[in-house]
């Protein structure tokens, strides 16, 4: 049921992106906003569902396999979208993306994170699959299982490694690039998932753990917002 749900999200987002591409080419700002919002919605919604499958046996093989598979799928279906404020900052800093357009895309990413969380909570409330049972009663299921300073350093390091890999992979054939990036993300999740969740994406962190941001805003904003952005600026 979870796989069908995530596949349905991917197909629906693909149709929405295609419709926007056909109808809104004459309105570039609205087109850019909607495409970035749809793309980020797909990643956040699918990752919310994947987060419920972490305890599926055999552990952690099932969760890591699904992480790799859906990361490849996102890479193939969401070409041209950053889905991460850190990825949007680089072209803004280098002058390749106007400040207004970059800010619009980042706004679209955060809107998508909130919408994806609301959508998944509605789906979970229907309790259509076994992993959904009790999912809404968890509250802040904190991914931070270490000290705040260690978590900050881990997310900073993972952001630097990921952004460097993305830059180095730009010259690789796209059909191989998505597999390289997916393999790297899977390795990072395996290495640090039990300590911080290995998120290194501010909007994804908000979508996954909004309750934790509400309870401990300063701590979580430092680890899951500031650390990844600082990693991007170190790369720049």
PDB file of C-alpha atoms in Angstrom:
ATOM      1  CA  UNK A   1       0.000   0.000   0.000  1.00  0.00           C
ATOM      2  CA  UNK A   2       2.838   2.417   0.819  1.00  0.00           C
ATOM      3  CA  UNK A   3       4.535   1.713  -2.509  1.00  0.00           C
ATOM      4  CA  UNK A   4       1.265   2.309  -4.360  1.00  0.00           C
ATOM      5  CA  UNK A   5       0.760   5.558  -2.468  1.00  0.00           C
ATOM      6  CA  UNK A   6       4.238   6.867  -3.297  1.00  0.00           C
ATOM      7  CA  UNK A   7       3.908   5.753  -6.913  1.00  0.00           C
ATOM      8  CA  UNK A   8       0.590   7.586  -7.121  1.00  0.00           C
ATOM      9  CA  UNK A   9       2.230  10.761  -5.803  1.00  0.00           C
ATOM     10  CA  UNK A  10       4.993  10.483  -8.421  1.00  0.00           C
ATOM     11  CA  UNK A  11       2.527   9.977 -11.269  1.00  0.00           C
ATOM     12  CA  UNK A  12       0.268  12.822 -10.117  1.00  0.00           C
ATOM     13  CA  UNK A  13       3.179  15.239  -9.758  1.00  0.00           C
ATOM     14  CA  UNK A  14       4.419  14.240 -13.200  1.00  0.00           C
ATOM     15  CA  UNK A  15       1.033  15.060 -14.706  1.00  0.00           C
ATOM     16  CA  UNK A  16       0.896  18.399 -12.862  1.00  0.00           C
ATOM     17  CA  UNK A  17       4.377  19.357 -14.075  1.00  0.00           C
ATOM     18  CA  UNK A  18       3.474  18.468 -17.639  1.00  0.00           C
ATOM     19  CA  UNK A  19       0.246  20.466 -17.449  1.00  0.00           C
ATOM     20  CA  UNK A  20       2.089  23.483 -16.036  1.00  0.00           C
ATOM     21  CA  UNK A  21       4.691  23.224 -18.790  1.00  0.00           C
ATOM     22  CA  UNK A  22       1.991  23.280 -21.447  1.00  0.00           C
ATOM     23  CA  UNK A  23      -0.251  25.994 -20.019  1.00  0.00           C
ATOM     24  CA  UNK A  24       2.056  28.417 -18.185  1.00  0.00           C
ATOM     25  CA  UNK A  25       5.053  28.945 -20.447  1.00  0.00           C
ATOM     26  CA  UNK A  26       3.872  32.521 -21.043  1.00  0.00           C
ATOM     27  CA  UNK A  27       3.926  33.202 -17.275  1.00  0.00           C
ATOM     28  CA  UNK A  28       7.470  32.236 -16.248  1.00  0.00           C
ATOM     29  CA  UNK A  29       7.269  33.264 -12.590  1.00  0.00           C
ATOM     30  CA  UNK A  30       4.086  31.310 -11.916  1.00  0.00           C
ATOM     31  CA  UNK A  31       5.477  28.393 -13.910  1.00  0.00           C
ATOM     32  CA  UNK A  32       8.717  28.361 -11.903  1.00  0.00           C
ATOM     33  CA  UNK A  33       6.823  28.567  -8.611  1.00  0.00           C
ATOM     34  CA  UNK A  34       4.409  25.735  -9.408  1.00  0.00           C
ATOM     35  CA  UNK A  35       7.006  23.384 -10.886  1.00  0.00           C
ATOM     36  CA  UNK A  36       9.276  23.821  -7.866  1.00  0.00           C
ATOM     37  CA  UNK A  37       6.326  23.382  -5.514  1.00  0.00           C
ATOM     38  CA  UNK A  38       5.117  20.207  -7.250  1.00  0.00           C
ATOM     39  CA  UNK A  39       8.620  18.724  -7.305  1.00  0.00           C
ATOM     40  CA  UNK A  40       9.336  19.466  -3.649  1.00  0.00           C
ATOM     41  CA  UNK A  41       5.910  18.119  -2.712  1.00  0.00           C
ATOM     42  CA  UNK A  42       6.820  14.791  -4.332  1.00  0.00           C
ATOM     43  CA  UNK A  43      10.071  14.439  -2.395  1.00  0.00           C
ATOM     44  CA  UNK A  44       8.548  15.494   0.934  1.00  0.00           C
ATOM     45  CA  UNK A  45       5.448  13.315   0.607  1.00  0.00           C
ATOM     46  CA  UNK A  46       7.398  10.224  -0.441  1.00  0.00           C
ATOM     47  CA  UNK A  47      10.000  10.721   2.294  1.00  0.00           C
ATOM     48  CA  UNK A  48       7.276  11.138   4.911  1.00  0.00           C
ATOM     49  CA  UNK A  49       5.914   7.752   3.872  1.00  0.00           C
ATOM     50  CA  UNK A  50       9.392   6.197   3.727  1.00  0.00           C
ATOM     51  CA  UNK A  51      10.027   7.368   7.287  1.00  0.00           C
ATOM     52  CA  UNK A  52       7.284   4.972   8.428  1.00  0.00           C
ATOM     53  CA  UNK A  53       8.967   2.020   6.736  1.00  0.00           C
ATOM     54  CA  UNK A  54      12.259   2.233   8.613  1.00  0.00           C
ATOM     55  CA  UNK A  55      11.337  -0.691  10.860  1.00  0.00           C
ATOM     56  CA  UNK A  56      10.200  -3.017   8.079  1.00  0.00           C
ATOM     57  CA  UNK A  57      12.146  -6.274   8.126  1.00  0.00           C
ATOM     58  CA  UNK A  58      14.809  -6.972   7.169  1.00  0.00           C
ATOM     59  CA  UNK A  59      16.319  -3.881   8.792  1.00  0.00           C
ATOM     60  CA  UNK A  60      17.936  -1.721   7.496  1.00  0.00           C
ATOM     61  CA  UNK A  61      18.058  -3.344   4.067  1.00  0.00           C
ATOM     62  CA  UNK A  62      14.447  -2.627   3.126  1.00  0.00           C
ATOM     63  CA  UNK A  63      14.583   1.048   4.101  1.00  0.00           C
ATOM     64  CA  UNK A  64      17.926   1.612   2.360  1.00  0.00           C
ATOM     65  CA  UNK A  65      16.768  -0.149  -0.812  1.00  0.00           C
ATOM     66  CA  UNK A  66      13.623   1.987  -0.931  1.00  0.00           C
ATOM     67  CA  UNK A  67      15.696   5.113  -0.253  1.00  0.00           C
ATOM     68  CA  UNK A  68      17.979   4.317  -3.175  1.00  0.00           C
ATOM     69  CA  UNK A  69      15.134   3.360  -5.514  1.00  0.00           C
ATOM     70  CA  UNK A  70      12.999   6.422  -4.863  1.00  0.00           C
ATOM     71  CA  UNK A  71      16.005   8.757  -4.974  1.00  0.00           C
ATOM     72  CA  UNK A  72      16.736   7.454  -8.472  1.00  0.00           C
ATOM     73  CA  UNK A  73      13.077   7.918  -9.363  1.00  0.00           C
ATOM     74  CA  UNK A  74      13.100  11.503  -8.074  1.00  0.00           C
ATOM     75  CA  UNK A  75      16.246  12.227 -10.060  1.00  0.00           C
ATOM     76  CA  UNK A  76      14.720  10.894 -13.263  1.00  0.00           C
ATOM     77  CA  UNK A  77      11.326  12.582 -12.897  1.00  0.00           C
ATOM     78  CA  UNK A  78      12.262  15.935 -11.322  1.00  0.00           C
ATOM     79  CA  UNK A  79      15.045  17.115 -13.608  1.00  0.00           C
ATOM     80  CA  UNK A  80      15.571  20.875 -13.415  1.00  0.00           C
ATOM     81  CA  UNK A  81      14.151  21.287  -9.908  1.00  0.00           C
ATOM     82  CA  UNK A  82      16.322  21.889  -6.843  1.00  0.00           C
ATOM     83  CA  UNK A  83      13.780  20.882  -4.152  1.00  0.00           C
ATOM     84  CA  UNK A  84      16.273  22.185  -1.609  1.00  0.00           C
ATOM     85  CA  UNK A  85      16.936  25.816  -0.578  1.00  0.00           C
ATOM     86  CA  UNK A  86      20.654  25.023  -0.405  1.00  0.00           C
ATOM     87  CA  UNK A  87      20.594  24.007  -4.062  1.00  0.00           C
ATOM     88  CA  UNK A  88      18.806  27.235  -4.971  1.00  0.00           C
ATOM     89  CA  UNK A  89      21.314  29.437  -3.134  1.00  0.00           C
ATOM     90  CA  UNK A  90      24.269  28.572  -5.371  1.00  0.00           C
ATOM     91  CA  UNK A  91      22.923  29.994  -8.672  1.00  0.00           C
ATOM     92  CA  UNK A  92      21.554  32.987  -6.740  1.00  0.00           C
ATOM     93  CA  UNK A  93      24.985  33.669  -5.239  1.00  0.00           C
ATOM     94  CA  UNK A  94      26.712  33.218  -8.590  1.00  0.00           C
ATOM     95  CA  UNK A  95      24.287  35.507 -10.393  1.00  0.00           C
ATOM     96  CA  UNK A  96      22.839  32.761 -12.576  1.00  0.00           C
ATOM     97  CA  UNK A  97      19.399  33.128 -10.976  1.00  0.00           C
ATOM     98  CA  UNK A  98      17.818  36.517 -10.220  1.00  0.00           C
ATOM     99  CA  UNK A  99      17.283  37.187  -6.534  1.00  0.00           C
ATOM    100  CA  UNK A 100      13.512  37.466  -6.927  1.00  0.00           C
ATOM    101  CA  UNK A 101      13.216  34.198  -8.853  1.00  0.00           C
ATOM    102  CA  UNK A 102      15.425  32.383  -6.359  1.00  0.00           C
ATOM    103  CA  UNK A 103      13.381  33.694  -3.442  1.00  0.00           C
ATOM    104  CA  UNK A 104      10.201  32.597  -5.220  1.00  0.00           C
ATOM    105  CA  UNK A 105      11.547  29.067  -5.632  1.00  0.00           C
ATOM    106  CA  UNK A 106      12.569  28.846  -1.978  1.00  0.00           C
ATOM    107  CA  UNK A 107       9.095  30.041  -0.969  1.00  0.00           C
ATOM    108  CA  UNK A 108       7.591  27.351  -3.211  1.00  0.00           C
ATOM    109  CA  UNK A 109       9.738  24.720  -1.493  1.00  0.00           C
ATOM    110  CA  UNK A 110       8.558  25.662   1.978  1.00  0.00           C
ATOM    111  CA  UNK A 111       4.919  25.833   0.833  1.00  0.00           C
ATOM    112  CA  UNK A 112       5.301  22.347  -0.645  1.00  0.00           C
ATOM    113  CA  UNK A 113       6.818  21.039   2.596  1.00  0.00           C
ATOM    114  CA  UNK A 114       3.786  22.206   4.575  1.00  0.00           C
ATOM    115  CA  UNK A 115       1.316  20.902   1.981  1.00  0.00           C
ATOM    116  CA  UNK A 116       3.039  17.519   1.820  1.00  0.00           C
ATOM    117  CA  UNK A 117       2.934  17.168   5.590  1.00  0.00           C
ATOM    118  CA  UNK A 118      -0.774  18.076   5.704  1.00  0.00           C
ATOM    119  CA  UNK A 119      -1.541  15.688   2.841  1.00  0.00           C
ATOM    120  CA  UNK A 120       0.336  12.773   4.410  1.00  0.00           C
ATOM    121  CA  UNK A 121      -1.286  13.356   7.784  1.00  0.00           C
ATOM    122  CA  UNK A 122      -4.680  13.194   6.084  1.00  0.00           C
ATOM    123  CA  UNK A 123      -3.707   9.934   4.361  1.00  0.00           C
ATOM    124  CA  UNK A 124      -2.378   8.478   7.617  1.00  0.00           C
ATOM    125  CA  UNK A 125      -5.600   9.413   9.412  1.00  0.00           C
ATOM    126  CA  UNK A 126      -7.455   7.064   7.040  1.00  0.00           C
ATOM    127  CA  UNK A 127      -5.241   4.194   8.312  1.00  0.00           C
ATOM    128  CA  UNK A 128      -5.302   2.397   4.973  1.00  0.00           C
ATOM    129  CA  UNK A 129      -2.027   0.550   5.644  1.00  0.00           C
ATOM    130  CA  UNK A 130      -0.469  -1.049   8.710  1.00  0.00           C
ATOM    131  CA  UNK A 131       2.420   1.487   8.959  1.00  0.00           C
ATOM    132  CA  UNK A 132      -0.178   4.278   9.208  1.00  0.00           C
ATOM    133  CA  UNK A 133      -1.654   2.926  12.436  1.00  0.00           C
ATOM    134  CA  UNK A 134      -0.689   5.281  15.226  1.00  0.00           C
ATOM    135  CA  UNK A 135       1.484   7.433  12.953  1.00  0.00           C
ATOM    136  CA  UNK A 136      -0.311  10.624  14.015  1.00  0.00           C
ATOM    137  CA  UNK A 137       0.106   9.980  17.720  1.00  0.00           C
ATOM    138  CA  UNK A 138       3.898  10.054  17.681  1.00  0.00           C
ATOM    139  CA  UNK A 139       4.251  13.832  18.002  1.00  0.00           C
ATOM    140  CA  UNK A 140       7.892  14.871  17.816  1.00  0.00           C
ATOM    141  CA  UNK A 141       9.602  11.648  16.767  1.00  0.00           C
ATOM    142  CA  UNK A 142      12.998  13.259  17.210  1.00  0.00           C
ATOM    143  CA  UNK A 143      15.636  12.218  14.659  1.00  0.00           C
ATOM    144  CA  UNK A 144      18.378  13.847  16.766  1.00  0.00           C
ATOM    145  CA  UNK A 145      19.885  11.026  18.805  1.00  0.00           C
ATOM    146  CA  UNK A 146      23.114  12.778  19.772  1.00  0.00           C
ATOM    147  CA  UNK A 147      24.236  16.117  21.185  1.00  0.00           C
ATOM    148  CA  UNK A 148      23.248  19.317  19.445  1.00  0.00           C
ATOM    149  CA  UNK A 149      26.859  20.157  18.533  1.00  0.00           C
ATOM    150  CA  UNK A 150      27.525  16.706  17.099  1.00  0.00           C
ATOM    151  CA  UNK A 151      24.261  16.806  15.155  1.00  0.00           C
ATOM    152  CA  UNK A 152      25.206  20.242  13.782  1.00  0.00           C
ATOM    153  CA  UNK A 153      28.606  18.961  12.646  1.00  0.00           C
ATOM    154  CA  UNK A 154      27.116  15.834  11.062  1.00  0.00           C
ATOM    155  CA  UNK A 155      24.510  17.750   9.050  1.00  0.00           C
ATOM    156  CA  UNK A 156      27.145  20.324   8.049  1.00  0.00           C
ATOM    157  CA  UNK A 157      29.553  17.594   6.904  1.00  0.00           C
ATOM    158  CA  UNK A 158      26.855  15.693   5.010  1.00  0.00           C
ATOM    159  CA  UNK A 159      25.734  18.890   3.283  1.00  0.00           C
ATOM    160  CA  UNK A 160      29.289  19.663   2.179  1.00  0.00           C
ATOM    161  CA  UNK A 161      29.858  16.112   0.910  1.00  0.00           C
ATOM    162  CA  UNK A 162      26.538  16.061  -0.929  1.00  0.00           C
ATOM    163  CA  UNK A 163      26.954  19.485  -2.543  1.00  0.00           C
ATOM    164  CA  UNK A 164      30.523  18.677  -3.623  1.00  0.00           C
ATOM    165  CA  UNK A 165      29.345  15.422  -5.174  1.00  0.00           C
ATOM    166  CA  UNK A 166      26.562  17.204  -7.059  1.00  0.00           C
ATOM    167  CA  UNK A 167      29.055  19.712  -8.458  1.00  0.00           C
ATOM    168  CA  UNK A 168      31.532  17.007  -9.471  1.00  0.00           C
ATOM    169  CA  UNK A 169      28.786  14.918 -11.062  1.00  0.00           C
ATOM    170  CA  UNK A 170      27.656  17.688 -13.410  1.00  0.00           C
ATOM    171  CA  UNK A 171      30.011  16.377 -16.100  1.00  0.00           C
ATOM    172  CA  UNK A 172      28.720  12.787 -15.761  1.00  0.00           C
ATOM    173  CA  UNK A 173      26.155  11.375 -18.176  1.00  0.00           C
ATOM    174  CA  UNK A 174      22.699  12.105 -16.664  1.00  0.00           C
ATOM    175  CA  UNK A 175      21.608   8.456 -16.809  1.00  0.00           C
ATOM    176  CA  UNK A 176      24.579   7.539 -14.596  1.00  0.00           C
ATOM    177  CA  UNK A 177      24.515  10.706 -12.501  1.00  0.00           C
ATOM    178  CA  UNK A 178      21.183   9.924 -10.836  1.00  0.00           C
ATOM    179  CA  UNK A 179      22.505   6.547  -9.684  1.00  0.00           C
ATOM    180  CA  UNK A 180      25.699   8.081  -8.290  1.00  0.00           C
ATOM    181  CA  UNK A 181      23.766  10.715  -6.340  1.00  0.00           C
ATOM    182  CA  UNK A 182      21.243   8.129  -5.126  1.00  0.00           C
ATOM    183  CA  UNK A 183      24.051   5.844  -3.973  1.00  0.00           C
ATOM    184  CA  UNK A 184      25.703   8.709  -2.095  1.00  0.00           C
ATOM    185  CA  UNK A 185      22.441   9.703  -0.376  1.00  0.00           C
ATOM    186  CA  UNK A 186      21.820   6.080   0.614  1.00  0.00           C
ATOM    187  CA  UNK A 187      25.347   5.813   2.062  1.00  0.00           C
ATOM    188  CA  UNK A 188      24.879   9.038   4.043  1.00  0.00           C
ATOM    189  CA  UNK A 189      21.526   7.829   5.381  1.00  0.00           C
ATOM    190  CA  UNK A 190      23.168   4.552   6.426  1.00  0.00           C
ATOM    191  CA  UNK A 191      26.087   6.396   8.063  1.00  0.00           C
ATOM    192  CA  UNK A 192      24.155   9.063   9.952  1.00  0.00           C
ATOM    193  CA  UNK A 193      20.487   8.198   9.796  1.00  0.00           C
ATOM    194  CA  UNK A 194      20.480   6.833  13.324  1.00  0.00           C
ATOM    195  CA  UNK A 195      22.097  10.032  14.670  1.00  0.00           C
ATOM    196  CA  UNK A 196      20.409  12.936  12.877  1.00  0.00           C
ATOM    197  CA  UNK A 197      18.249  11.376  10.176  1.00  0.00           C
ATOM    198  CA  UNK A 198      20.823  12.497   7.557  1.00  0.00           C
ATOM    199  CA  UNK A 199      18.408  15.022   6.065  1.00  0.00           C
ATOM    200  CA  UNK A 200      20.644  17.965   4.945  1.00  0.00           C
ATOM    201  CA  UNK A 201      17.623  19.651   3.342  1.00  0.00           C
ATOM    202  CA  UNK A 202      15.832  22.427   5.309  1.00  0.00           C
ATOM    203  CA  UNK A 203      12.404  21.991   3.718  1.00  0.00           C
ATOM    204  CA  UNK A 204      12.487  18.204   4.034  1.00  0.00           C
ATOM    205  CA  UNK A 205      13.445  18.535   7.700  1.00  0.00           C
ATOM    206  CA  UNK A 206      10.477  20.847   8.274  1.00  0.00           C
ATOM    207  CA  UNK A 207       8.075  18.498   6.500  1.00  0.00           C
ATOM    208  CA  UNK A 208       9.308  15.449   8.410  1.00  0.00           C
ATOM    209  CA  UNK A 209       9.690  16.978  11.866  1.00  0.00           C
ATOM    210  CA  UNK A 210       7.540  20.101  12.110  1.00  0.00           C
ATOM    211  CA  UNK A 211       6.469  19.169  15.646  1.00  0.00           C
ATOM    212  CA  UNK A 212      10.107  19.113  16.739  1.00  0.00           C
ATOM    213  CA  UNK A 213      10.667  22.578  15.283  1.00  0.00           C
ATOM    214  CA  UNK A 214       7.667  23.752  17.271  1.00  0.00           C
ATOM    215  CA  UNK A 215       8.970  22.252  20.515  1.00  0.00           C
ATOM    216  CA  UNK A 216      12.677  23.090  20.103  1.00  0.00           C
ATOM    217  CA  UNK A 217      12.853  25.684  17.360  1.00  0.00           C
ATOM    218  CA  UNK A 218      16.315  27.103  18.062  1.00  0.00           C
ATOM    219  CA  UNK A 219      17.954  23.701  18.366  1.00  0.00           C
ATOM    220  CA  UNK A 220      16.344  22.225  15.262  1.00  0.00           C
ATOM    221  CA  UNK A 221      16.747  25.340  13.119  1.00  0.00           C
ATOM    222  CA  UNK A 222      20.450  25.353  13.982  1.00  0.00           C
ATOM    223  CA  UNK A 223      20.960  21.704  13.022  1.00  0.00           C
ATOM    224  CA  UNK A 224      18.550  21.292  10.104  1.00  0.00           C
ATOM    225  CA  UNK A 225      18.428  24.787   8.573  1.00  0.00           C
ATOM    226  CA  UNK A 226      21.611  26.672   9.393  1.00  0.00           C
ATOM    227  CA  UNK A 227      24.047  23.747   9.128  1.00  0.00           C
ATOM    228  CA  UNK A 228      23.043  22.694   5.558  1.00  0.00           C
ATOM    229  CA  UNK A 229      23.009  26.331   4.371  1.00  0.00           C
ATOM    230  CA  UNK A 230      26.407  26.953   5.950  1.00  0.00           C
ATOM    231  CA  UNK A 231      27.692  23.877   4.161  1.00  0.00           C
ATOM    232  CA  UNK A 232      26.518  25.317   0.847  1.00  0.00           C
ATOM    233  CA  UNK A 233      28.261  28.637   1.528  1.00  0.00           C
ATOM    234  CA  UNK A 234      31.476  26.814   2.445  1.00  0.00           C
ATOM    235  CA  UNK A 235      31.325  25.117  -0.958  1.00  0.00           C
ATOM    236  CA  UNK A 236      30.711  28.443  -2.692  1.00  0.00           C
TER     237      UNK A 236
END
